[in-house]
């Protein structure tokens, strides 16, 4: 059986696939793999664009480890099985009046896969998903089950472990009372958005923008947190379908196909898109505002930069595209996050801005991504672990002050590299 990730950038032909239904079955699968001299890799939704989940030996499908395992209403903490998809979480939390503090714009991932790769949303006062985690349960290479919380020496490694330390089987999340978001989405001149970016990104609860290359317009999204009791003003069903399904998926799929066949048409198409999308105001429950459905397949590279470098980097990418005379149909996405202390977090120790670049999955992305990556490198950028990049372990000691500590944790928990694959060998070393 050949496995493909969502973006069709990676594939694998594992020796066998195991679908455990309990931590004990995970431990048994690991023991069986070691007996047969095979490596082990758990998979979630396959939404990483790197080879982080590629399994050449035993592929652990965690889909049977799913659902809500426990709730502590006093602490507002919930424990979720590792294979629970993020899009399943709102319905699990709603009866308890809880929500996740922040989310990215895609919720197809499993919670274990999302935290293991450093998934994040936007908001200058809010960290990535891993910062919401208060404990994990990890099955190690020896079959030992470790409960790791803030008192454990490996807490800052296990919350964002790249799948290199063991297999996560459950995750305890610090939630918040359910809330709503007031959303304002509108087109604005790109020059003004970049000029005011540091102030704009810090003032509201959540701010981000998209920029379609070959245009002078940014599509801004500003979300303000409101109590759950606030009056809702959701998008109508037809309006949401037109914007989020028909325009963003059906029409955009056609646009990508036309752009691939007729690249010269892309600038005109992008200018039209920047006028037809992203102009609406509504208030709804948080998950209905944070997340969107993405059906058009693409490849993505995203880098974390010091937040003050973001305007300069966007301008440099704009100049690069013009100089190379490229035709890029997919927009750039720009977000922000608070600093944290998680060893391999892209926001470790600094206020962070993110720039993501994309290409349609049927187009060759390498030339564009490699050139943009050089811009990111000049600004001290750290690549997203689950998105395409061309860095290796020799780069990361200077980018992550605690990189050596993480390698020591890996050596302690997996000295025989049961959980290794080609990607981890590249980014962490053999």
Tab-separated table of C-alpha atoms in Angstrom:
chain	number	residue	atom	x	y	z
A	1	UNK	CA	0.000	0.000	0.000
A	2	UNK	CA	1.346	3.413	-0.934
A	3	UNK	CA	0.621	6.247	1.473
A	4	UNK	CA	0.543	9.868	0.274
A	5	UNK	CA	0.383	13.020	2.317
A	6	UNK	CA	-2.338	15.576	1.625
A	7	UNK	CA	-0.134	17.852	-0.482
A	8	UNK	CA	1.165	14.915	-2.520
A	9	UNK	CA	4.741	16.005	-1.761
A	10	UNK	CA	5.633	12.805	0.133
A	11	UNK	CA	4.792	9.119	-0.138
A	12	UNK	CA	5.727	5.895	1.621
A	13	UNK	CA	5.419	2.157	1.220
A	14	UNK	CA	5.530	0.823	4.780
A	15	UNK	CA	6.340	-2.811	5.471
A	16	UNK	CA	3.159	-2.985	7.506
A	17	UNK	CA	0.441	-0.760	8.893
A	18	UNK	CA	-0.788	-1.155	12.464
A	19	UNK	CA	-3.900	0.537	13.839
A	20	UNK	CA	-3.653	0.321	17.643
A	21	UNK	CA	-6.683	0.933	19.820
A	22	UNK	CA	-4.869	1.431	23.154
A	23	UNK	CA	-1.502	2.501	24.573
A	24	UNK	CA	-0.755	-1.171	25.262
A	25	UNK	CA	-1.272	-1.978	21.595
A	26	UNK	CA	1.061	0.884	20.684
A	27	UNK	CA	3.719	-0.620	22.957
A	28	UNK	CA	3.183	-4.041	21.371
A	29	UNK	CA	3.538	-2.598	17.870
A	30	UNK	CA	6.808	-0.932	18.874
A	31	UNK	CA	8.128	-4.160	20.408
A	32	UNK	CA	7.187	-6.138	17.292
A	33	UNK	CA	8.912	-3.577	15.081
A	34	UNK	CA	12.104	-3.741	17.139
A	35	UNK	CA	12.051	-7.531	16.963
A	36	UNK	CA	11.880	-7.318	13.174
A	37	UNK	CA	14.484	-4.562	12.879
A	38	UNK	CA	11.956	-1.995	11.643
A	39	UNK	CA	11.462	1.670	12.449
A	40	UNK	CA	8.112	3.064	13.641
A	41	UNK	CA	6.307	6.245	12.584
A	42	UNK	CA	2.856	7.348	13.737
A	43	UNK	CA	0.702	9.242	11.257
A	44	UNK	CA	-2.148	11.631	11.735
A	45	UNK	CA	-3.986	13.318	8.887
A	46	UNK	CA	-0.972	13.563	6.590
A	47	UNK	CA	-1.196	17.359	6.516
A	48	UNK	CA	2.538	17.927	6.882
A	49	UNK	CA	4.304	18.822	3.658
A	50	UNK	CA	7.665	17.472	4.837
A	51	UNK	CA	8.613	13.815	5.218
A	52	UNK	CA	8.206	13.965	8.991
A	53	UNK	CA	5.606	11.153	8.994
A	54	UNK	CA	7.075	8.990	6.225
A	55	UNK	CA	7.221	5.394	7.462
A	56	UNK	CA	9.529	2.940	5.744
A	57	UNK	CA	9.010	0.279	8.417
A	58	UNK	CA	5.879	0.223	10.568
A	59	UNK	CA	3.256	2.890	10.064
A	60	UNK	CA	1.131	3.475	13.151
A	61	UNK	CA	-2.308	4.714	12.155
A	62	UNK	CA	-3.700	6.378	15.294
A	63	UNK	CA	-7.257	6.797	14.035
A	64	UNK	CA	-8.615	4.387	16.656
A	65	UNK	CA	-7.054	6.458	19.435
A	66	UNK	CA	-9.647	9.195	19.219
A	67	UNK	CA	-12.053	11.124	21.381
A	68	UNK	CA	-12.389	12.855	24.726
A	69	UNK	CA	-10.794	10.859	27.551
A	70	UNK	CA	-11.357	13.164	30.490
A	71	UNK	CA	-12.420	16.612	31.653
A	72	UNK	CA	-11.357	18.618	34.696
A	73	UNK	CA	-14.011	21.351	34.860
A	74	UNK	CA	-12.326	23.167	37.731
A	75	UNK	CA	-9.002	23.532	35.907
A	76	UNK	CA	-10.702	23.765	32.492
A	77	UNK	CA	-8.454	21.029	31.161
A	78	UNK	CA	-9.376	18.189	28.821
A	79	UNK	CA	-7.509	15.056	27.820
A	80	UNK	CA	-7.830	14.006	24.193
A	81	UNK	CA	-6.672	10.814	22.532
A	82	UNK	CA	-3.775	11.518	20.186
A	83	UNK	CA	-5.601	10.643	16.966
A	84	UNK	CA	-8.444	13.114	17.569
A	85	UNK	CA	-8.784	15.508	14.644
A	86	UNK	CA	-8.916	19.201	15.468
A	87	UNK	CA	-12.195	19.564	13.602
A	88	UNK	CA	-13.732	17.045	16.031
A	89	UNK	CA	-12.706	18.979	19.138
A	90	UNK	CA	-15.363	21.749	19.179
A	91	UNK	CA	-18.228	19.250	19.465
A	92	UNK	CA	-16.368	17.427	22.250
A	93	UNK	CA	-15.784	20.619	24.226
A	94	UNK	CA	-19.123	22.368	23.655
A	95	UNK	CA	-21.093	20.378	26.295
A	96	UNK	CA	-18.535	21.540	28.859
A	97	UNK	CA	-18.643	25.199	27.825
A	98	UNK	CA	-14.983	25.123	26.774
A	99	UNK	CA	-12.915	25.966	23.724
A	100	UNK	CA	-9.300	25.809	22.653
A	101	UNK	CA	-7.581	29.128	23.241
A	102	UNK	CA	-6.391	29.551	19.661
A	103	UNK	CA	-6.364	27.600	16.402
A	104	UNK	CA	-4.780	27.752	12.994
A	105	UNK	CA	-6.817	28.189	9.844
A	106	UNK	CA	-6.850	24.456	9.018
A	107	UNK	CA	-8.362	21.905	11.387
A	108	UNK	CA	-7.865	18.676	9.427
A	109	UNK	CA	-4.823	17.640	11.492
A	110	UNK	CA	-4.827	15.327	14.471
A	111	UNK	CA	-3.971	16.986	17.739
A	112	UNK	CA	-0.811	14.888	18.117
A	113	UNK	CA	0.362	15.644	14.597
A	114	UNK	CA	-0.398	19.334	14.984
A	115	UNK	CA	1.528	19.804	18.209
A	116	UNK	CA	4.411	17.597	17.087
A	117	UNK	CA	5.094	19.851	14.097
A	118	UNK	CA	4.558	23.237	15.761
A	119	UNK	CA	1.150	24.196	14.375
A	120	UNK	CA	0.098	27.730	15.344
A	121	UNK	CA	-2.572	30.310	14.737
A	122	UNK	CA	-2.232	34.081	14.877
A	123	UNK	CA	-2.308	36.648	17.659
A	124	UNK	CA	0.527	38.578	19.281
A	125	UNK	CA	-0.526	37.457	22.759
A	126	UNK	CA	-1.100	33.803	21.867
A	127	UNK	CA	1.389	30.982	21.419
A	128	UNK	CA	1.184	27.942	19.180
A	129	UNK	CA	-0.810	24.828	19.919
A	130	UNK	CA	1.983	23.293	22.005
A	131	UNK	CA	1.762	26.174	24.505
A	132	UNK	CA	-1.795	25.051	25.339
A	133	UNK	CA	-0.602	21.586	26.371
A	134	UNK	CA	-0.194	20.851	30.093
A	135	UNK	CA	0.653	17.134	29.872
A	136	UNK	CA	1.184	14.296	27.409
A	137	UNK	CA	1.380	10.524	27.591
A	138	UNK	CA	4.236	9.115	25.540
A	139	UNK	CA	5.077	5.500	24.700
A	140	UNK	CA	8.839	5.219	24.331
A	141	UNK	CA	11.062	2.957	22.256
A	142	UNK	CA	11.281	0.464	25.134
A	143	UNK	CA	7.492	0.297	25.465
A	144	UNK	CA	7.496	2.361	28.662
A	145	UNK	CA	4.545	4.712	29.122
A	146	UNK	CA	5.608	8.140	30.403
A	147	UNK	CA	3.275	10.767	31.763
A	148	UNK	CA	5.023	14.081	31.163
A	149	UNK	CA	3.727	17.298	32.715
A	150	UNK	CA	5.267	20.633	33.710
A	151	UNK	CA	7.191	19.013	36.566
A	152	UNK	CA	8.999	16.608	34.215
A	153	UNK	CA	12.464	17.476	32.895
A	154	UNK	CA	11.392	16.668	29.321
A	155	UNK	CA	8.189	18.705	29.297
A	156	UNK	CA	9.571	21.347	26.921
A	157	UNK	CA	10.795	18.626	24.577
A	158	UNK	CA	7.733	16.366	24.571
A	159	UNK	CA	5.175	19.070	23.780
A	160	UNK	CA	6.800	19.623	20.378
A	161	UNK	CA	8.825	16.511	19.723
A	162	UNK	CA	8.685	15.974	15.922
A	163	UNK	CA	7.726	12.350	16.581
A	164	UNK	CA	11.374	11.741	17.513
A	165	UNK	CA	10.921	10.882	21.189
A	166	UNK	CA	8.129	8.323	21.102
A	167	UNK	CA	4.467	7.930	20.247
A	168	UNK	CA	1.994	10.357	21.801
A	169	UNK	CA	-1.138	8.506	22.889
A	170	UNK	CA	-2.988	11.297	24.692
A	171	UNK	CA	-2.662	15.015	25.266
A	172	UNK	CA	-4.059	17.217	28.040
A	173	UNK	CA	-4.990	20.699	26.875
A	174	UNK	CA	-5.548	23.848	28.885
A	175	UNK	CA	-8.822	25.214	27.556
A	176	UNK	CA	-10.679	28.488	28.105
A	177	UNK	CA	-14.373	29.261	28.475
A	178	UNK	CA	-16.120	29.133	25.106
A	179	UNK	CA	-16.019	32.477	23.314
A	180	UNK	CA	-17.044	34.205	20.139
A	181	UNK	CA	-15.053	36.211	17.629
A	182	UNK	CA	-16.033	39.410	15.902
A	183	UNK	CA	-14.431	39.161	12.446
A	184	UNK	CA	-13.635	42.025	10.093
A	185	UNK	CA	-12.185	40.958	6.738
A	186	UNK	CA	-11.406	43.638	4.167
A	187	UNK	CA	-9.040	44.534	1.339
A	188	UNK	CA	-6.510	47.284	2.084
A	189	UNK	CA	-3.487	48.721	0.257
A	190	UNK	CA	-0.515	46.440	0.852
A	191	UNK	CA	1.872	49.351	1.355
A	192	UNK	CA	-0.186	50.711	4.245
A	193	UNK	CA	-0.569	47.321	5.881
A	194	UNK	CA	3.189	46.753	5.799
A	195	UNK	CA	3.894	50.259	7.063
A	196	UNK	CA	1.620	49.745	10.084
A	197	UNK	CA	2.199	46.014	10.507
A	198	UNK	CA	3.893	46.094	13.916
A	199	UNK	CA	1.100	48.188	15.410
A	200	UNK	CA	-1.713	46.395	13.560
A	201	UNK	CA	-0.514	42.931	14.518
A	202	UNK	CA	-0.132	43.807	18.211
A	203	UNK	CA	-3.340	45.762	18.810
A	204	UNK	CA	-6.223	43.323	18.138
A	205	UNK	CA	-6.526	39.828	19.557
A	206	UNK	CA	-5.876	38.163	16.191
A	207	UNK	CA	-4.569	39.772	13.024
A	208	UNK	CA	-3.321	38.324	9.755
A	209	UNK	CA	-3.280	39.181	6.096
A	210	UNK	CA	-2.991	37.547	2.699
A	211	UNK	CA	-1.288	39.055	-0.310
A	212	UNK	CA	-1.803	37.804	-3.849
A	213	UNK	CA	1.416	38.346	-5.819
A	214	UNK	CA	1.084	40.757	-8.771
A	215	UNK	CA	-1.381	42.933	-6.824
A	216	UNK	CA	-1.071	45.945	-4.511
A	217	UNK	CA	-3.834	44.775	-2.177
A	218	UNK	CA	-3.672	42.924	1.137
A	219	UNK	CA	-6.702	41.005	2.408
A	220	UNK	CA	-6.702	41.657	6.163
A	221	UNK	CA	-8.450	39.601	8.840
A	222	UNK	CA	-8.970	41.102	12.300
A	223	UNK	CA	-10.671	38.999	14.986
A	224	UNK	CA	-11.727	40.319	18.401
A	225	UNK	CA	-12.582	37.947	21.250
A	226	UNK	CA	-16.028	38.330	22.836
A	227	UNK	CA	-17.832	36.495	25.652
A	228	UNK	CA	-19.919	33.500	24.605
A	229	UNK	CA	-23.026	35.431	25.666
A	230	UNK	CA	-22.425	38.113	23.018
A	231	UNK	CA	-24.931	38.410	20.244
A	232	UNK	CA	-24.067	36.399	17.159
A	233	UNK	CA	-24.191	37.747	13.626
A	234	UNK	CA	-23.003	34.748	11.611
A	235	UNK	CA	-22.653	34.605	7.882
A	236	UNK	CA	-25.763	33.314	6.207
A	237	UNK	CA	-25.576	29.791	4.875
A	238	UNK	CA	-25.579	30.902	1.251
A	239	UNK	CA	-23.018	33.671	1.839
A	240	UNK	CA	-20.673	31.252	3.645
A	241	UNK	CA	-21.060	28.684	0.873
A	242	UNK	CA	-20.317	31.269	-1.822
A	243	UNK	CA	-17.250	32.668	-0.012
A	244	UNK	CA	-15.727	29.625	1.656
A	245	UNK	CA	-16.727	26.792	-0.635
A	246	UNK	CA	-17.549	28.084	-4.094
A	247	UNK	CA	-15.058	30.976	-4.359
A	248	UNK	CA	-12.253	29.628	-2.133
A	249	UNK	CA	-12.367	26.043	-3.362
A	250	UNK	CA	-14.343	25.465	-6.562
A	251	UNK	CA	-13.461	28.692	-8.359
A	252	UNK	CA	-9.922	28.763	-6.998
A	253	UNK	CA	-9.367	25.228	-8.287
A	254	UNK	CA	-10.389	26.414	-11.747
A	255	UNK	CA	-8.108	29.432	-11.398
A	256	UNK	CA	-5.135	27.238	-10.485
A	257	UNK	CA	-5.817	25.037	-13.490
A	258	UNK	CA	-6.032	28.033	-15.817
A	259	UNK	CA	-2.903	29.541	-14.293
A	260	UNK	CA	-0.971	26.339	-14.814
A	261	UNK	CA	-2.008	26.185	-18.477
A	262	UNK	CA	-1.730	29.951	-19.107
A	263	UNK	CA	0.727	31.492	-16.605
A	264	UNK	CA	0.491	34.878	-18.291
A	265	UNK	CA	-3.105	35.138	-17.073
A	266	UNK	CA	-2.187	34.859	-13.385
A	267	UNK	CA	-1.571	38.575	-12.641
A	268	UNK	CA	-4.977	39.531	-14.041
A	269	UNK	CA	-6.670	36.689	-12.205
A	270	UNK	CA	-5.003	37.659	-8.914
A	271	UNK	CA	-6.053	41.277	-9.298
A	272	UNK	CA	-9.623	40.175	-9.880
A	273	UNK	CA	-9.504	37.829	-6.874
A	274	UNK	CA	-8.249	40.598	-4.596
A	275	UNK	CA	-11.310	42.675	-5.539
A	276	UNK	CA	-13.884	39.875	-5.228
A	277	UNK	CA	-12.862	38.268	-1.921
A	278	UNK	CA	-12.214	39.172	1.690
A	279	UNK	CA	-14.800	41.896	2.367
A	280	UNK	CA	-17.176	40.849	5.132
A	281	UNK	CA	-18.006	41.345	8.822
A	282	UNK	CA	-19.570	38.752	11.114
A	283	UNK	CA	-19.617	37.363	14.670
A	284	UNK	CA	-19.689	33.663	15.448
A	285	UNK	CA	-18.339	30.983	17.768
A	286	UNK	CA	-14.541	30.954	17.735
A	287	UNK	CA	-14.013	27.774	15.749
A	288	UNK	CA	-16.299	28.949	12.948
A	289	UNK	CA	-14.116	32.044	12.537
A	290	UNK	CA	-10.634	30.620	13.065
A	291	UNK	CA	-10.841	27.731	10.618
A	292	UNK	CA	-11.630	27.298	6.946
A	293	UNK	CA	-11.885	24.319	4.612
A	294	UNK	CA	-9.069	24.005	2.056
A	295	UNK	CA	-9.846	21.549	-0.730
A	296	UNK	CA	-7.407	22.831	-3.367
A	297	UNK	CA	-4.174	20.909	-2.835
A	298	UNK	CA	-0.964	22.874	-2.557
A	299	UNK	CA	2.591	22.737	-1.220
A	300	UNK	CA	3.661	25.170	1.471
A	301	UNK	CA	6.780	26.633	3.038
A	302	UNK	CA	6.455	28.758	6.165
A	303	UNK	CA	9.135	30.508	8.166
A	304	UNK	CA	9.122	32.168	11.575
A	305	UNK	CA	10.968	35.497	11.656
A	306	UNK	CA	11.505	38.135	14.320
A	307	UNK	CA	8.261	40.076	14.047
A	308	UNK	CA	10.009	43.335	13.138
A	309	UNK	CA	11.494	41.669	10.028
A	310	UNK	CA	8.127	40.785	8.486
A	311	UNK	CA	7.500	43.968	6.436
A	312	UNK	CA	11.017	43.887	5.002
A	313	UNK	CA	10.758	40.203	4.061
A	314	UNK	CA	7.387	40.642	2.322
A	315	UNK	CA	8.779	43.506	0.262
A	316	UNK	CA	11.826	41.426	-0.652
A	317	UNK	CA	9.593	38.550	-1.805
A	318	UNK	CA	7.540	40.994	-3.882
A	319	UNK	CA	10.738	42.282	-5.514
A	320	UNK	CA	12.012	38.734	-6.069
A	321	UNK	CA	8.843	37.649	-7.878
A	322	UNK	CA	8.960	40.724	-10.113
A	323	UNK	CA	12.674	40.327	-10.839
A	324	UNK	CA	12.340	36.652	-11.746
A	325	UNK	CA	9.183	37.341	-13.778
A	326	UNK	CA	7.474	34.437	-12.039
A	327	UNK	CA	3.715	33.943	-12.135
A	328	UNK	CA	2.507	32.930	-8.662
A	329	UNK	CA	-1.206	32.176	-8.227
A	330	UNK	CA	-1.285	31.345	-4.490
A	331	UNK	CA	-1.214	34.143	-1.904
A	332	UNK	CA	1.290	34.718	0.886
A	333	UNK	CA	-0.140	34.368	4.401
A	334	UNK	CA	1.267	36.514	7.231
A	335	UNK	CA	0.591	35.844	10.927
A	336	UNK	CA	2.103	36.514	14.378
A	337	UNK	CA	2.613	34.655	17.659
A	338	UNK	CA	3.801	35.262	21.205
A	339	UNK	CA	7.224	34.056	22.373
A	340	UNK	CA	7.414	30.787	24.298
A	341	UNK	CA	9.942	28.515	26.022
A	342	UNK	CA	9.374	25.230	24.142
A	343	UNK	CA	12.742	23.988	22.926
A	344	UNK	CA	11.921	23.420	19.248
A	345	UNK	CA	9.133	25.960	18.937
A	346	UNK	CA	9.629	28.347	16.035
A	347	UNK	CA	8.600	31.131	18.443
A	348	UNK	CA	11.136	30.157	21.108
A	349	UNK	CA	12.332	33.233	22.963
A	350	UNK	CA	11.141	35.910	20.563
A	351	UNK	CA	8.091	37.784	19.321
A	352	UNK	CA	7.439	36.064	16.044
A	353	UNK	CA	5.897	36.727	12.670
A	354	UNK	CA	5.194	34.021	10.105
A	355	UNK	CA	5.240	34.189	6.330
A	356	UNK	CA	3.868	31.249	4.377
A	357	UNK	CA	4.307	30.816	0.632
A	358	UNK	CA	2.404	28.276	-1.440
A	359	UNK	CA	2.250	26.721	-4.858
A	360	UNK	CA	-0.429	24.644	-6.538
A	361	UNK	CA	0.485	20.996	-6.073
A	362	UNK	CA	0.751	20.335	-9.815
A	363	UNK	CA	3.370	23.073	-10.220
A	364	UNK	CA	7.084	22.786	-9.468
A	365	UNK	CA	7.607	24.619	-6.192
A	366	UNK	CA	11.359	24.153	-5.658
A	367	UNK	CA	12.816	27.180	-7.475
A	368	UNK	CA	10.365	29.587	-5.843
A	369	UNK	CA	10.700	28.073	-2.378
A	370	UNK	CA	14.504	27.902	-2.464
A	371	UNK	CA	14.799	31.542	-3.494
A	372	UNK	CA	12.315	32.734	-0.871
A	373	UNK	CA	14.103	30.639	1.741
A	374	UNK	CA	17.284	32.614	1.118
A	375	UNK	CA	15.374	35.760	2.090
A	376	UNK	CA	14.113	34.091	5.242
A	377	UNK	CA	17.621	32.932	6.149
A	378	UNK	CA	18.973	36.474	6.030
A	379	UNK	CA	16.426	37.434	8.697
A	380	UNK	CA	17.266	34.569	11.069
A	381	UNK	CA	14.191	32.581	10.035
A	382	UNK	CA	13.237	29.238	11.499
A	383	UNK	CA	11.375	26.845	9.183
A	384	UNK	CA	8.080	25.268	10.200
A	385	UNK	CA	8.831	21.597	10.921
A	386	UNK	CA	5.822	20.358	8.966
A	387	UNK	CA	6.289	22.531	5.890
A	388	UNK	CA	8.785	22.311	3.064
A	389	UNK	CA	12.281	23.642	3.680
A	390	UNK	CA	15.842	22.778	2.703
A	391	UNK	CA	17.676	23.081	6.048
A	392	UNK	CA	19.523	20.388	7.974
A	393	UNK	CA	20.808	19.760	11.490
A	394	UNK	CA	23.914	21.875	10.968
A	395	UNK	CA	21.698	24.980	10.836
A	396	UNK	CA	19.610	24.464	13.926
A	397	UNK	CA	22.097	24.759	16.786
A	398	UNK	CA	22.421	28.470	15.984
A	399	UNK	CA	18.671	28.937	15.513
A	400	UNK	CA	17.529	27.122	18.665
A	401	UNK	CA	19.371	27.797	21.954
A	402	UNK	CA	18.048	24.511	23.409
A	403	UNK	CA	18.673	22.369	20.311
A	404	UNK	CA	21.419	20.440	22.099
A	405	UNK	CA	19.073	19.730	24.996
A	406	UNK	CA	16.516	18.304	22.608
A	407	UNK	CA	19.121	16.064	21.003
A	408	UNK	CA	20.084	14.836	24.477
A	409	UNK	CA	16.420	14.021	25.187
A	410	UNK	CA	16.235	12.089	21.932
A	411	UNK	CA	19.396	10.190	22.817
A	412	UNK	CA	17.937	9.301	26.194
A	413	UNK	CA	14.533	8.134	24.936
A	414	UNK	CA	15.448	6.674	21.540
A	415	UNK	CA	19.156	5.822	21.358
A	416	UNK	CA	18.499	3.106	18.765
A	417	UNK	CA	16.504	5.493	16.535
A	418	UNK	CA	13.371	3.371	16.467
A	419	UNK	CA	11.412	6.512	15.522
A	420	UNK	CA	13.862	7.829	12.934
A	421	UNK	CA	13.274	8.397	9.250
A	422	UNK	CA	15.089	10.304	6.525
A	423	UNK	CA	13.562	13.655	7.462
A	424	UNK	CA	14.443	13.386	11.141
A	425	UNK	CA	17.963	12.250	10.269
A	426	UNK	CA	18.311	15.375	8.147
A	427	UNK	CA	16.999	17.886	10.684
A	428	UNK	CA	18.236	16.257	13.914
A	429	UNK	CA	21.215	14.264	12.700
A	430	UNK	CA	21.677	10.473	12.664
